[in-house]
Structure formats: structure tokens, C-alpha cells
Tab-separated table of C-alpha atoms in Angstrom:
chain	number	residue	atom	x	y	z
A	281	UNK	CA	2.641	-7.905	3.324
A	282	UNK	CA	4.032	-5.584	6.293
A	283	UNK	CA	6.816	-6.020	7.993
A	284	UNK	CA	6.689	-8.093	11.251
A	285	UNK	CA	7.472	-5.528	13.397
A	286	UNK	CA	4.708	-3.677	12.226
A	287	UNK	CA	1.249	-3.768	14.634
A	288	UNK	CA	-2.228	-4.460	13.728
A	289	UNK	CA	-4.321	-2.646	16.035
A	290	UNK	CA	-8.191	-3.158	16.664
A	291	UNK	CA	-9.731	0.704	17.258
A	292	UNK	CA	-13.551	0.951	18.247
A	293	UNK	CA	-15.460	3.890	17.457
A	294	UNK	CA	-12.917	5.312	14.531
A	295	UNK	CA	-15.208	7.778	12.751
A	296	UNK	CA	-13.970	10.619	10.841
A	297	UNK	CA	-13.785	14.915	12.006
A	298	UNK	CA	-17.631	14.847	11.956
A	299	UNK	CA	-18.184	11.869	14.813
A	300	UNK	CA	-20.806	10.698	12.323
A	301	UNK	CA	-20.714	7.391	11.555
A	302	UNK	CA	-18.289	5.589	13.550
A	303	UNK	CA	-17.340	2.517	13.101
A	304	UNK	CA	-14.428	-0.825	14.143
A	305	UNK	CA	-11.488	-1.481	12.172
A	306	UNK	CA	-8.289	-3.151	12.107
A	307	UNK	CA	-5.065	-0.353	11.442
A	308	UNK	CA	-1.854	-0.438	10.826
A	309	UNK	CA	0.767	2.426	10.917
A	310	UNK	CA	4.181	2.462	8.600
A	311	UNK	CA	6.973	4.080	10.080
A	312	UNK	CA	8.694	4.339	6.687
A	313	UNK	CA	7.930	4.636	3.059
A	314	UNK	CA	9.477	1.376	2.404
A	315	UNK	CA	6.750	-0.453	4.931
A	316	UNK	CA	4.043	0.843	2.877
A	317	UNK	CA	1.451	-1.884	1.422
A	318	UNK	CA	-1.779	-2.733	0.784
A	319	UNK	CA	-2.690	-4.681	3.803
A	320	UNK	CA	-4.619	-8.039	4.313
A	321	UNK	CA	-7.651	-8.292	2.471
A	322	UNK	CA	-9.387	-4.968	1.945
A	323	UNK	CA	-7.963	-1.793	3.108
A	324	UNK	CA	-8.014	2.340	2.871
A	325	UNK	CA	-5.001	4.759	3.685
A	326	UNK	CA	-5.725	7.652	5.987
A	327	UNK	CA	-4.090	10.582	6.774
A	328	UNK	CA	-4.678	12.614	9.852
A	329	UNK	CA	-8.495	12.088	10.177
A	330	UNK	CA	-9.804	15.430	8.929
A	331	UNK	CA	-12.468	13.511	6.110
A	332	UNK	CA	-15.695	14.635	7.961
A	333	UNK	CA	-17.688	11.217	7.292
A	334	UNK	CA	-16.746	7.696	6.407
A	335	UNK	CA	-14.253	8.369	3.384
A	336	UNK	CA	-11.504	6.904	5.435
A	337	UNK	CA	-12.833	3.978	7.161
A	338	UNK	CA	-13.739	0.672	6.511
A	339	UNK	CA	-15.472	-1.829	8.495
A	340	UNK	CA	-14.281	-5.173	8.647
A	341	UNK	CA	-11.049	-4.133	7.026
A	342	UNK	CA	-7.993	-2.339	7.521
A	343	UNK	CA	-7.033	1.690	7.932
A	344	UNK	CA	-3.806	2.296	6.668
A	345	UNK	CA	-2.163	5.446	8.879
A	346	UNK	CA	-0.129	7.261	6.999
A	347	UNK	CA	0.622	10.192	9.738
A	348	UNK	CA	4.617	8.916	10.166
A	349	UNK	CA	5.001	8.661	6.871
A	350	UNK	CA	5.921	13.058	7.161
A	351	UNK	CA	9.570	13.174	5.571
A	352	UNK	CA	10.519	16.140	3.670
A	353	UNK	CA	12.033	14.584	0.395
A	354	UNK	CA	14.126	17.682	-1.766
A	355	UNK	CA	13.055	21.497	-1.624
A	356	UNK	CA	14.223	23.876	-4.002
A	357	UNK	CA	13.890	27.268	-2.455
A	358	UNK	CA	14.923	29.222	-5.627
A	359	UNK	CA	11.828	27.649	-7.189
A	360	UNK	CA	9.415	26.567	-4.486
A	361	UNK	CA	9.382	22.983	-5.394
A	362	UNK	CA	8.367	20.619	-2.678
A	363	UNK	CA	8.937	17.030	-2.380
A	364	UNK	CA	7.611	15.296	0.055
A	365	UNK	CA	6.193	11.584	1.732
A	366	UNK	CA	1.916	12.073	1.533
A	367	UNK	CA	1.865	12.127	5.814
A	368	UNK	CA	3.655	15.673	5.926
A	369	UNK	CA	1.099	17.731	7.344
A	370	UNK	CA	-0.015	21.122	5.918
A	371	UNK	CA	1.109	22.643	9.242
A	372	UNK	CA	4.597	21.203	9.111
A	373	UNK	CA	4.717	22.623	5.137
A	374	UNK	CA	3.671	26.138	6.290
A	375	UNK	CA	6.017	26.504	9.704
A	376	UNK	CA	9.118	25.477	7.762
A	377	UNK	CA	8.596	27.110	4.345
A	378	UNK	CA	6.664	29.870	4.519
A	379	UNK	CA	9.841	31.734	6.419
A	380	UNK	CA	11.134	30.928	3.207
A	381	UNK	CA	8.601	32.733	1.232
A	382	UNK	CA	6.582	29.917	0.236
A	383	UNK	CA	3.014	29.345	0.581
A	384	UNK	CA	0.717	26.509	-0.045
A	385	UNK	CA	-0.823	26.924	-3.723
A	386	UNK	CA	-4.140	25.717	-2.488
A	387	UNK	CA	-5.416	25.214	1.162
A	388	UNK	CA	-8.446	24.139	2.811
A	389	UNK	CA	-10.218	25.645	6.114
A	390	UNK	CA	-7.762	23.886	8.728
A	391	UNK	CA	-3.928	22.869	8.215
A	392	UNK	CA	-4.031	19.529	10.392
A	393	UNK	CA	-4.841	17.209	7.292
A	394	UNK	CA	-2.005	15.839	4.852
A	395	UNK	CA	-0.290	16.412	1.608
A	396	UNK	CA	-1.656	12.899	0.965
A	397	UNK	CA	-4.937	13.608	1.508
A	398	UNK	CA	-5.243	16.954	0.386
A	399	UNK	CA	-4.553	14.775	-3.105
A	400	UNK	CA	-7.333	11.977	-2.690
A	401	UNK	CA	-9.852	14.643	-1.984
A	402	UNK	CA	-8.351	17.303	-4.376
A	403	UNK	CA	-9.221	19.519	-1.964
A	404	UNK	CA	-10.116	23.644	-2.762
A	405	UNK	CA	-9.589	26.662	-1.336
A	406	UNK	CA	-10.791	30.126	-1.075
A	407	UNK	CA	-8.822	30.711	-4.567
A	408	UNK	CA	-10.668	28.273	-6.675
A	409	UNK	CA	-12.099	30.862	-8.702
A	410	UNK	CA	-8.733	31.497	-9.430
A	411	UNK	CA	-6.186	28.591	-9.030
A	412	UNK	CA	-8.198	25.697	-9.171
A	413	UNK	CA	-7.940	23.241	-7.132
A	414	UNK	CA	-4.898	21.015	-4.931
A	415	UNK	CA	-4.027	18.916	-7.657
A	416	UNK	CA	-3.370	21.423	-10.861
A	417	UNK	CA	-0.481	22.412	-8.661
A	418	UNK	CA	1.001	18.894	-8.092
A	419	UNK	CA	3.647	17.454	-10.389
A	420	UNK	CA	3.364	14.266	-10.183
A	421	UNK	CA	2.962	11.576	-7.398
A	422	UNK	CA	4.229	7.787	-6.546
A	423	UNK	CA	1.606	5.402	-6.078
A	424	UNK	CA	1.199	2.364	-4.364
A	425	UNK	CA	-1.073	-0.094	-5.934
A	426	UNK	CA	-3.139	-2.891	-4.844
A	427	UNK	CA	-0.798	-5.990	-5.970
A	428	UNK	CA	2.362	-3.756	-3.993
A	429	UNK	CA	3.835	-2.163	-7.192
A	430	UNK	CA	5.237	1.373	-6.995
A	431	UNK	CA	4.299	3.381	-9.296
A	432	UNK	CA	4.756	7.233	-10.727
A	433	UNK	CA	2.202	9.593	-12.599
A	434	UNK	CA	1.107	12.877	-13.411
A	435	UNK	CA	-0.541	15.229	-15.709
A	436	UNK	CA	2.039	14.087	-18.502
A	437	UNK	CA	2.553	10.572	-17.325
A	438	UNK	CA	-0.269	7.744	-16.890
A	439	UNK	CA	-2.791	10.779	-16.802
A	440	UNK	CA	-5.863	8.955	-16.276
A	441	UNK	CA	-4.267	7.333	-13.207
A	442	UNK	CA	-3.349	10.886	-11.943
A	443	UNK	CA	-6.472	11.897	-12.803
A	444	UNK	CA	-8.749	9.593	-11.254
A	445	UNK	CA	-6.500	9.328	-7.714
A	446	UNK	CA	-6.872	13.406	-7.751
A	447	UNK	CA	-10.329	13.676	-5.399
A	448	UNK	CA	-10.415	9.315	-5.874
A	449	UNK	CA	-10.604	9.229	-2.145
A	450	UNK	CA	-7.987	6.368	-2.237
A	451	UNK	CA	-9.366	4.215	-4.164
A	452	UNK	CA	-7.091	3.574	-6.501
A	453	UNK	CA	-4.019	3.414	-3.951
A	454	UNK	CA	-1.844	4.220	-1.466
A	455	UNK	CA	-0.300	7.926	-2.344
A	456	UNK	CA	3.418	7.644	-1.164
A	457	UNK	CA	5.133	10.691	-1.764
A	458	UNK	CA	4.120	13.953	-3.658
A	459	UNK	CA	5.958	16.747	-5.962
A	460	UNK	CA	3.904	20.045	-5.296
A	461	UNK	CA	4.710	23.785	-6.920
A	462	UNK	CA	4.163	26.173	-3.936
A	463	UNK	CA	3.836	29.900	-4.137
A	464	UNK	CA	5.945	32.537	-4.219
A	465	UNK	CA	4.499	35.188	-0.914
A	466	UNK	CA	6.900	38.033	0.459
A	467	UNK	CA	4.943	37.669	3.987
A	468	UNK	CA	3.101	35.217	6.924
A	469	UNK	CA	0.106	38.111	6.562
A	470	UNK	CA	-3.114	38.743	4.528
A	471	UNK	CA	-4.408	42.079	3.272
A	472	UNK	CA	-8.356	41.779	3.984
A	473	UNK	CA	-11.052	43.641	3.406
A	474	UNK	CA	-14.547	42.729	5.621
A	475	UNK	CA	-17.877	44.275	3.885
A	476	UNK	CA	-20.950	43.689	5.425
A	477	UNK	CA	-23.834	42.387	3.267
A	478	UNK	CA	-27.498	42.733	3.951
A	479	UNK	CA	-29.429	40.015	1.623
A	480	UNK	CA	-28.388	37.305	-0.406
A	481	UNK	CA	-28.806	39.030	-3.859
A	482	UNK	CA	-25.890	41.354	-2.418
A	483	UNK	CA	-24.034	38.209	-1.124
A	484	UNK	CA	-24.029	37.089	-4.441
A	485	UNK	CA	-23.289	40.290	-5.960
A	486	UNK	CA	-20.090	40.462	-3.929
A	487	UNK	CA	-19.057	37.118	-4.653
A	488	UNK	CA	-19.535	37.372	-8.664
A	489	UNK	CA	-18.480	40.652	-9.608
A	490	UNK	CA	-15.478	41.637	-11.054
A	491	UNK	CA	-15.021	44.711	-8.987
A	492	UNK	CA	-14.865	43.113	-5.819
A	493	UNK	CA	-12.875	40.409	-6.601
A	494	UNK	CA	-9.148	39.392	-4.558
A	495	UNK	CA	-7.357	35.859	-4.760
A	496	UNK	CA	-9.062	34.647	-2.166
A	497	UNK	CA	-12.631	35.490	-1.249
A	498	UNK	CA	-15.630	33.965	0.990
A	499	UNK	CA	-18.662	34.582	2.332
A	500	UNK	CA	-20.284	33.944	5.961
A	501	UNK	CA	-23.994	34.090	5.733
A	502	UNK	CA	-26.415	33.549	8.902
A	503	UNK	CA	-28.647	31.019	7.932
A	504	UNK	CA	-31.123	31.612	10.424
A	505	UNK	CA	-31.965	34.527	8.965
A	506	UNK	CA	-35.399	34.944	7.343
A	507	UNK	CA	-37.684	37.577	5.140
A	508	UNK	CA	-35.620	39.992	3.055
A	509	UNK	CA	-31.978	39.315	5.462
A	510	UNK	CA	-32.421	35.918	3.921
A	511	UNK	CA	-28.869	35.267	3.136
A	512	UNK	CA	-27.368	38.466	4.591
A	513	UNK	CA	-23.347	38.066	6.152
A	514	UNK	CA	-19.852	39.395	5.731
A	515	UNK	CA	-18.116	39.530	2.136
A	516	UNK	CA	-13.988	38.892	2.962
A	517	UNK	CA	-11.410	39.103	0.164
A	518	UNK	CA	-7.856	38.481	1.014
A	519	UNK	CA	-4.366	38.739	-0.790
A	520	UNK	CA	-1.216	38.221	0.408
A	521	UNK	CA	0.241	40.983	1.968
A	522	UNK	CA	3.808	42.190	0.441
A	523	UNK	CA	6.510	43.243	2.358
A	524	UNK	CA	6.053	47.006	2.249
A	525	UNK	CA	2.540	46.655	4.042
A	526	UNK	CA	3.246	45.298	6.949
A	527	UNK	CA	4.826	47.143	9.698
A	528	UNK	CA	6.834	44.691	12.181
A	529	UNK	CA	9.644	44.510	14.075
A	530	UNK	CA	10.619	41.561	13.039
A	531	UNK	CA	10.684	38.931	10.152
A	532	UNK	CA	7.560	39.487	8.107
A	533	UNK	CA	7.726	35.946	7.054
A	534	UNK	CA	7.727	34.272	10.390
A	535	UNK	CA	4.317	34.362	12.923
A	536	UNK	CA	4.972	34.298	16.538
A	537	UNK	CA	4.678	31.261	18.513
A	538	UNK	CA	0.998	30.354	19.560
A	539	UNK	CA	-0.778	28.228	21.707
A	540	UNK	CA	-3.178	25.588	20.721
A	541	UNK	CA	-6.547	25.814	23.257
A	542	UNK	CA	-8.134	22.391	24.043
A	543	UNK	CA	-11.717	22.154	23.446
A	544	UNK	CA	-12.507	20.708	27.456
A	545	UNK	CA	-15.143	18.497	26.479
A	546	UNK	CA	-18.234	16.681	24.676
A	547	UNK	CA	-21.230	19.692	24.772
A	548	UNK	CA	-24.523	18.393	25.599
A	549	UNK	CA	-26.544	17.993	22.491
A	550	UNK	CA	-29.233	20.542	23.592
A	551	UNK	CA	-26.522	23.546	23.493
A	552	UNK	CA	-26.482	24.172	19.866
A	553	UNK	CA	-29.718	25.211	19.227
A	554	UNK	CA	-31.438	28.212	17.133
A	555	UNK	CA	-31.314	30.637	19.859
A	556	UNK	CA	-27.402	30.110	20.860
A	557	UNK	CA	-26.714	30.400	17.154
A	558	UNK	CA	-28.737	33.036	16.203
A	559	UNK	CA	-27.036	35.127	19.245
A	560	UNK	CA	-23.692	33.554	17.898
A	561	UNK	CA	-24.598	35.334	14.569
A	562	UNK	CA	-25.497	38.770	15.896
A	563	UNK	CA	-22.509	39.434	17.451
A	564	UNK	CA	-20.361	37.454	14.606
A	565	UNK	CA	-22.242	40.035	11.995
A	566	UNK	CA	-21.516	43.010	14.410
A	567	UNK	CA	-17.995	42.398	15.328
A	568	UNK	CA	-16.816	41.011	11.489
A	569	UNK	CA	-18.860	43.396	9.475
A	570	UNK	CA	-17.245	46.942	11.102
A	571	UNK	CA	-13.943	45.353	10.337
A	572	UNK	CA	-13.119	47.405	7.161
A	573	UNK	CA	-10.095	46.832	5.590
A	574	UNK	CA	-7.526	45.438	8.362
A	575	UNK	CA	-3.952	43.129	8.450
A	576	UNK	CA	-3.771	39.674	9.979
A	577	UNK	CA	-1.472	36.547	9.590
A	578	UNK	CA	-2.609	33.481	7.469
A	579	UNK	CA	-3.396	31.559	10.603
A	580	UNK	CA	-6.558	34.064	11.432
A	581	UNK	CA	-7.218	34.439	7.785
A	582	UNK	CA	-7.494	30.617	6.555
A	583	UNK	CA	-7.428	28.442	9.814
A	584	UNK	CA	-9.165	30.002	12.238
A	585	UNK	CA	-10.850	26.913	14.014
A	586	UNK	CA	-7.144	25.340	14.021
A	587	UNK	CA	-6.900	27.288	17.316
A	588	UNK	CA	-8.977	25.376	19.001
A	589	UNK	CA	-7.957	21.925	19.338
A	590	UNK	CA	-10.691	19.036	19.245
A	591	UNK	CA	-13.730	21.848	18.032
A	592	UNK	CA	-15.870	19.209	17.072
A	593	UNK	CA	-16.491	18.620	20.339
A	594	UNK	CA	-18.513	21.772	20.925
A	595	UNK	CA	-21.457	19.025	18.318
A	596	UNK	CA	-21.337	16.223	21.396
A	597	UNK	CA	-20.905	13.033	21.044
A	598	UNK	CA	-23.470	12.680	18.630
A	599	UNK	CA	-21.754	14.562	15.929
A	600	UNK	CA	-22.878	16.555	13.009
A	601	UNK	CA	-22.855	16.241	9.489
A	602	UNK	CA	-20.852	18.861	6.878
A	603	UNK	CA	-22.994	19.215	4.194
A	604	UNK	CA	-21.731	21.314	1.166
A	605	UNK	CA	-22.951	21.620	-2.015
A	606	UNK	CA	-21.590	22.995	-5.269
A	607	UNK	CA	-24.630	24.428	-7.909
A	608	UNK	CA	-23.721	25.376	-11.659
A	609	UNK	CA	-24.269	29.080	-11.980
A	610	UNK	CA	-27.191	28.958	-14.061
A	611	UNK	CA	-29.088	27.328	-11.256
A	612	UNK	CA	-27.149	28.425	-7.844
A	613	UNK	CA	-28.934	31.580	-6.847
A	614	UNK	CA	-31.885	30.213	-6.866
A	615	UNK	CA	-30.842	26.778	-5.670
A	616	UNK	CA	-29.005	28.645	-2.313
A	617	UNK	CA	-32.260	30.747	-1.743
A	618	UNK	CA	-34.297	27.530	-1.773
A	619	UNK	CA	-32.435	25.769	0.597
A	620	UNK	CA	-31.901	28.566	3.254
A	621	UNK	CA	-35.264	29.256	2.969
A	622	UNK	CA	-35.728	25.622	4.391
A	623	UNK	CA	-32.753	25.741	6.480
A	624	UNK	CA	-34.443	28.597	7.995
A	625	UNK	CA	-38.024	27.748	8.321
A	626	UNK	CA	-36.548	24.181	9.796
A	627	UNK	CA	-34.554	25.636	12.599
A	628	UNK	CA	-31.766	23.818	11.716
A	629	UNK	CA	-28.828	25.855	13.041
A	630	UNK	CA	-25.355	26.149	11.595
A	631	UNK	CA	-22.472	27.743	13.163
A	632	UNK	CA	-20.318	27.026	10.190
A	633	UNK	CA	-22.236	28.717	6.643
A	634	UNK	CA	-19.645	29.736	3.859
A	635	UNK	CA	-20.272	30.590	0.460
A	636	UNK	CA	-17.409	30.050	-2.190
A	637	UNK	CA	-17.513	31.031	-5.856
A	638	UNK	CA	-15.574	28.078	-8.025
A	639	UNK	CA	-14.427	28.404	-11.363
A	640	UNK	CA	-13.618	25.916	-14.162
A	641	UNK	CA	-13.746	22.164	-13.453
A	642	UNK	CA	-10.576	20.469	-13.361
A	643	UNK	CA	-9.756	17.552	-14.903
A	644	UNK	CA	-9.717	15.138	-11.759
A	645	UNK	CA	-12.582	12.704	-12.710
A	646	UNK	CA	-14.257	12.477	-9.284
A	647	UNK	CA	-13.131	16.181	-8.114
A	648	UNK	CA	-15.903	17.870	-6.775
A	649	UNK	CA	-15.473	21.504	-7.787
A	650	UNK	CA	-17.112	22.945	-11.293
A	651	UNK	CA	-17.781	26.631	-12.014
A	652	UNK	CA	-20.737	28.277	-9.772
A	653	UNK	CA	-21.404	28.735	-6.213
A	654	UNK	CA	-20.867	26.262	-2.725
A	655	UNK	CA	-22.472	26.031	0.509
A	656	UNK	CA	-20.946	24.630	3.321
A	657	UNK	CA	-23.231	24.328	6.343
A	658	UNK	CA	-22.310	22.047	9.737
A	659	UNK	CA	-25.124	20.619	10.808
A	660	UNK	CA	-25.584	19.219	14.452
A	661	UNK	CA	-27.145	15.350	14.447
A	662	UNK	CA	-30.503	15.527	15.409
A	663	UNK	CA	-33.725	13.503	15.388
A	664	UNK	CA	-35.127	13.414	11.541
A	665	UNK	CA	-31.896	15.297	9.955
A	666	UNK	CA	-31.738	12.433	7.747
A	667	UNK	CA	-35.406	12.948	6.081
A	668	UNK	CA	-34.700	16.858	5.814
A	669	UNK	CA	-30.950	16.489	4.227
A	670	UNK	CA	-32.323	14.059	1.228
A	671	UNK	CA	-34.933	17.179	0.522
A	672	UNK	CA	-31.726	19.051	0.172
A	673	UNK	CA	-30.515	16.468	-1.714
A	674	UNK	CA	-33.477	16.858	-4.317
A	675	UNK	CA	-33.058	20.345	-4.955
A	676	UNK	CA	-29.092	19.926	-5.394
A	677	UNK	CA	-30.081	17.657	-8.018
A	678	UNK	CA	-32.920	19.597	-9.573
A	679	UNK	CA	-30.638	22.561	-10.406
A	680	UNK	CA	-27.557	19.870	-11.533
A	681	UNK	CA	-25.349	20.207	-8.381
A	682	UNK	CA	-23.465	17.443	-6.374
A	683	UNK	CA	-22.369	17.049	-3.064
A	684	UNK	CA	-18.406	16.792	-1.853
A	685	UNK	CA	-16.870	13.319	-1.048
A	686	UNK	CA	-14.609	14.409	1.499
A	687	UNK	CA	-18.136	16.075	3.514
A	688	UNK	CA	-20.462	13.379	3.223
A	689	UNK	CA	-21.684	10.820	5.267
A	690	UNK	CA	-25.401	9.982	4.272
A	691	UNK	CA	-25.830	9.999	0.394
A	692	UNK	CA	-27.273	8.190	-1.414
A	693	UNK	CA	-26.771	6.034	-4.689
A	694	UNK	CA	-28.709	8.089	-6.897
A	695	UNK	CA	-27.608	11.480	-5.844
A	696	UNK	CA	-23.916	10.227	-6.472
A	697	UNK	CA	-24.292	8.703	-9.932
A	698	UNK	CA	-26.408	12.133	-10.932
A	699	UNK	CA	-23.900	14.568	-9.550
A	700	UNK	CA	-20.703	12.735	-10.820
A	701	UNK	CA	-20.772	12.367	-14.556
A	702	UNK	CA	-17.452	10.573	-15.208
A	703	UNK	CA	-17.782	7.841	-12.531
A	704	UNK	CA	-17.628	5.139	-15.144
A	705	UNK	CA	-14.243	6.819	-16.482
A	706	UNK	CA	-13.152	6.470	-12.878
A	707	UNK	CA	-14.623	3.240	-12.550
A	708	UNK	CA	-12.709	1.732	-15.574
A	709	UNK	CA	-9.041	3.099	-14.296
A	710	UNK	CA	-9.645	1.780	-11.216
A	711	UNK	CA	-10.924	-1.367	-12.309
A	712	UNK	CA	-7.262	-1.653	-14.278
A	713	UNK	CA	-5.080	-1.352	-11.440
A	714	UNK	CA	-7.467	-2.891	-8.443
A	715	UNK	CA	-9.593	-5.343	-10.270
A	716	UNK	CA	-10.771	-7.442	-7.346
A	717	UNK	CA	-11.179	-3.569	-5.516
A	718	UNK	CA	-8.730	-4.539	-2.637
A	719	UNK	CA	-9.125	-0.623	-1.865
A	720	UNK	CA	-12.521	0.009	-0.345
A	721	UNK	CA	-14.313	2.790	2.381
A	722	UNK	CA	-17.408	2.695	3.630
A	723	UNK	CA	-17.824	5.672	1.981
A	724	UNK	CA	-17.683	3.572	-1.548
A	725	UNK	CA	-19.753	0.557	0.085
A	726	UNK	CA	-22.561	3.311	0.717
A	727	UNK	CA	-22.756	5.151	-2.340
A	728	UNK	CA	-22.304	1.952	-4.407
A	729	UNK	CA	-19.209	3.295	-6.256
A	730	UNK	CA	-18.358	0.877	-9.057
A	731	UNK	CA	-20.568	-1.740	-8.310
């Protein structure tokens, strides 16, 4: 039970970064650690709302905030050992450590989610190929379950309840607090080096060989593009930039103060369409690809979109749907070709459309990363985008790929239980510590995960 003090609020429309599905719920929001519970009859934690589909809501139950919950616990700057409650914010990590010369070992594409959630999704980065993903860097973690008792794991202790919470989505409890390793970086800027690519057999060429290879590395590819530029875009590699390379003034390890734009409002669904992205592209090819080897801060590098606040509004109110994919190498060039091909013939424009090598699978149980090649694409909701998805979905499956929890919005049973091997592993932890699955999304509901 929660404290008295604490509020239940009723919030219509709660949906996650996507807009797509939305949905009424009950919440609550802890002000400390201590207030921290499973609440009423079924409930899911959430951190700052950055889930693109329904991983973090549940209808007819109760959304557990855990935004205030953003106390830095120890630090160790001789080592770069963090401690911290699961609300601290990746932004909050970065502005007051990385003056200290620490950076985050693994980030995703924006810095407004949690430590928290970073965990239940066990989210990547551009570095998977080389650092794996959120969770190999994480110590250990406290872990509220779903009769109230605190308790502690990690790699070493109560593994297979580390290892199904890492990318669990929160299904097996509340994460509290969090002990994360951070990395060692001698500046705030990136080393990066642009090169433009004309087809996708180049794209993947880039991406794949040695020779080209940095710690963190990405592709942009237009998707409208057809023929033999099927696939073409802009190859970036980054590293952290020492000391000696960048020429400042002042601190190397601090970033100037910047302002945040507003997004002014809701754009009418007709304003993303194939012509406004394919112009989008041409000059995003042009002014990206002639880039060369250049110097910018992490901010431009890694969280470019964080600049402008409330971007999903440029979808309307309708929304759009993140779809990414990961394929096995074996099967993931000619997966990707398949499915731009369709992309392309379909019209169906993407601003967002990054390709990401990942290595090794990690041992989180439902984490989605394994070794080959992912596409993200955002989508804008449209009239029949559920039929042409679940052909997607069929060729992801053909060529023994899955699709990322944290993303989705629309799967479906089958494609889950095909693309996840070790569900029932996952199943059978959480069954242990939940049995009568107090924790619950409509994310789990939909897929029909342990049922």
C-alpha cells in the first residue's frame, strides 16, 4: 500500500512517445524510494514516457511514475561508479558527470528516458557491435517485487532475476535504484567521420567491414529511394574525441548552455507525405554526405532530436508507429532489401531510417539485440498501415528476426513467441516472484506474454 498522502490520479489519453495507442489509467507518483509499491490490483512502473507504444500502460490499472524518484545515491569519480534511484534521467547523468570525465556506457537516440528504464528495455546504442547492450554495464539493481519485498540482484546474484528484468519491460518489478559502470572520456565531443553511400550493398559494406569500423557507427538510408539507390545514405562513425583534438577555450568536458525549441504544435496528418520526405532526404543526403571528417559535441552526435522538444508532434495527433527490426546476418541483407523494396513501392515515408550493426546476444532473456543488422523506420499512422506492417512482419520472421519491445505497438502473438526464444525461461522467473502477474502492460495483454 502507498502512503496516504500519496494521489491516485485518473489521466485520459496516456499513450506512450509514439501517440499510438492511447489509452485511461489510474497513476500514482512516489516522491521517495521508501513510497515505492506495487499499487492496487494490477500495475506497471514508468519512467519518463519515452516507450514508443503501450509497454508502459495499462488499462484498467495503475501507472506507477517513477520520474521523482531521480536521487543520485554514491559516485566514485576515481572509478566512474554510479549509484543511483531508477528516475534519474540520462540527461541529469550526462550534465553532472560527464564534466567529470564520465560518459554513459551505453545510450539510446534521446537522453530524456531513465536509468530505470533504460534497464527494463535493456536498451542499445550505436556501440552494440562493440559494448553490448545497457545492462552488461550494470552491477547490480534493487528490486521491488509484487508482494512489496525489496530485493537485490545482478549478474552474480539471483542471475535469472537480473536477467529476465534486463529488457523484461517491468514485468517482473518495480526497479528502485541502479549500480552502473560509466566510461572513462577525456571530452563532451565526438570525432566523426560522414561518408556518403550510394546503394545498399555499399551501406552494408560500410557497416560490416573491419576497415571502416569506430565505437560507434550508424547508418541513415532514404527509404524512398528506388532502382539501384535502393538503400543509398550517409555511413557516420564516431569516437570520443581526446583532449588533444579539440581546440577550445574552455573546459573540453563541459558543452555550453543550450536552449530546448518547442515543437508549436500537432501537424496535420497530410504533411508527411512522400514528396515532403523525399525533399527532406535530398537535402539531408546533400548537406550530411559532404561532411567529411568534422568535430561536434555528444548532444549533435547521439541526441539530435532532443533539441526539439515535443518532435512527435511534427506525426499529428494520430501518431506513428517505430518499427525496428533486428535480422541474423545470414538473412539481413536480403531481409533489408526486401522490405525497402516494399517500403518504397508503398510510399510509405519515413523521416527517421537507421541502420545499426549488433553483435553478440546478451544474456537478458527478453533483450532484443542478437548479432546482425537493425532497421529502425518511423512510420506516420495511416489508413491500412496495419495490413502492410504484418507483411513486414512475415518477412522478419522468414529470415529469423524479431521486433523490439520498447518500439512496438501492433504485434502480434505469433510474431512474439517466434522472435523470442527464451520467453518460457522468462515466463518461469516471473511466474516465481509475481505468480498471480500483479505486474501487467498492455503491451503483455496484446502479445499474450505468459499466458
Amino acid at each position: 500500500m502507498l502512503p496516504e498522502k500519496t494521489a491516485v490520479k485518473s489521466l485520459s489519453g496516456l499513450g506512450g512517445w509514439g501517440r499510438f495507442p492511447v489509452t485511461d489509467v489510474e497513476a500514482v507518483r512516489p516522491e521517495k524510494a521508501r513510497d515505492l509499491s506495487p499499487v492496487g490490483g494490477q500495475c506497471i512502473p514508468r519512467g519518463l514516457g519515452r516507450a514508443y507504444g503501450d509497454a508502459a500502460v495499462l488499462t484498467g490499472g495503475t501507472v506507477v511514475m517513477t520520474e521523482r524518484l531521480n536521487r543520485f545515491l554514491e559516485f566514485d569519480p576515481q572509478t566512474g561508479v554510479l549509484r543511483a534511484e531508477a528516475g534519474v534521467s540520462l540527461r541529469d547523468v550526462l550534465r553532472y558527470l560527464v564534466p567529470q570525465g564520465w560518459f554513459l556506457p551505453v545510450t539510446p537516440g534521446t537522453k530524456n528516458c531513465t536509468l530505470g528504464g533504460c534497464f527494463a528495455a535493456d536498451v542499445h546504442g550505436k556501440n552494440h557491435h562493440r559494448d553490448g547492450t545497457f545492462s552488461r554495464h550494470v552491477y547490480g539493481i534493487e528490486l521491488v517485487l509484487a508482494n512489496g519485498e525489496r530485493v537485490r540482484c545482478g549478474p552474480d546474484d539471483r542471475p535469472d532475476l537480473f536477467w529476465a528484468t534486463a529488457g523484461g519491460m517491468g514485468l517482473t518489478g518495480i526497479v528502485s535504484e541502479l549500480t552502473l559502470q560509466l566510461t572513462p572520456v577525456e571530452s563532451a565531443y565526438m570525432m566523426v567521420r560522414h561518408t556518403r553511400s550510394p546503394d545498399l550493398d555499399r551501406t552494408f559494406e560500410l557497416l560490416t567491414d573491419p576497415k571502416y569500423d569506430a565505437r560507434y557507427t550508424v547508418a541513415w538510408i532514404d527509404c524512398l529511394a528506388k532502382g539501384p539507390r535502393l538503400g543509398r545514405g550517409v555511413f557516420m562513425a564516431g569516437e570520443h574525441a581526446k583532449k588533444s583534438e579539440v581546440s577550445l577555450r574552455n573546459d573540453p568536458l563541459v558543452l555550453p548552455e543550450k536552449r530546448v525549441k518547442p515543437f508549436p504544435f500537432d501537424l496535420p496528418g497530410w504533411a508527411l507525405n512522400p514528396l515532403t520526405v523525399k525533399t527532406f532526404n535530398r537535402v539531408y543526403d546533400a548537406f550530411q554526405g559532404r561532411k567529411g571528417e568534422f568535430v561536434c559535441d555528444y548532444d549533435k552526435y547521439f541526441y539530435p532530436l532532443d533539441g526539439i522538444e515535443g518532435w512527435n508532434r511534427m506525426y499529428g495527433k494520430r501518431g506513428f508507429v517505430q518499427y525496428q527490426y533486428v535480422l541474423p546476418t545470414a538473412g539481413a541483407f536480403e531481409g533489408t532489401r526486401t522490405i525497402l523494396e516494399e517500403l518504397s513501392a508503398a510510399g510509405r515515408a519515413s523521416f527517421l531510417a537507421v541502420l545499426k550493426r549488433f553483435g553478440p546476444q546478451g544474456p537478458g532473456m527478453l533483450s532484443f539485440p542478437t548479432e546482425g543488422l537493425t532497421l529502425a523506420l518511423d512510420i506516420p499512422m495511416a489508413d491500412g498501415l496495419m495490413n502492410f506492417l504484418e507483411r513486414m512482419d512475415q518477412t522478419v520472421s522468414k529470415h529469423g528476426g524479431r521486433l523490439y519491445l520498447a518500439k512496438d505497438s501492433r504485434m502480434k502473438p505469433d510474431v512474439f513467441r517466434a522472435g523470442y526464444p527464451r520467453i518460457d525461461e522468462f515466463c518461469a522467473v516471473r511466474s516465481a516472484v509475481d505468480p498471480g502477474g500483479r505486474f501487467d502492460s498492455d503491451l503483455a495483454r496484446r502479445i499474450g506474454l505468459c499466458r
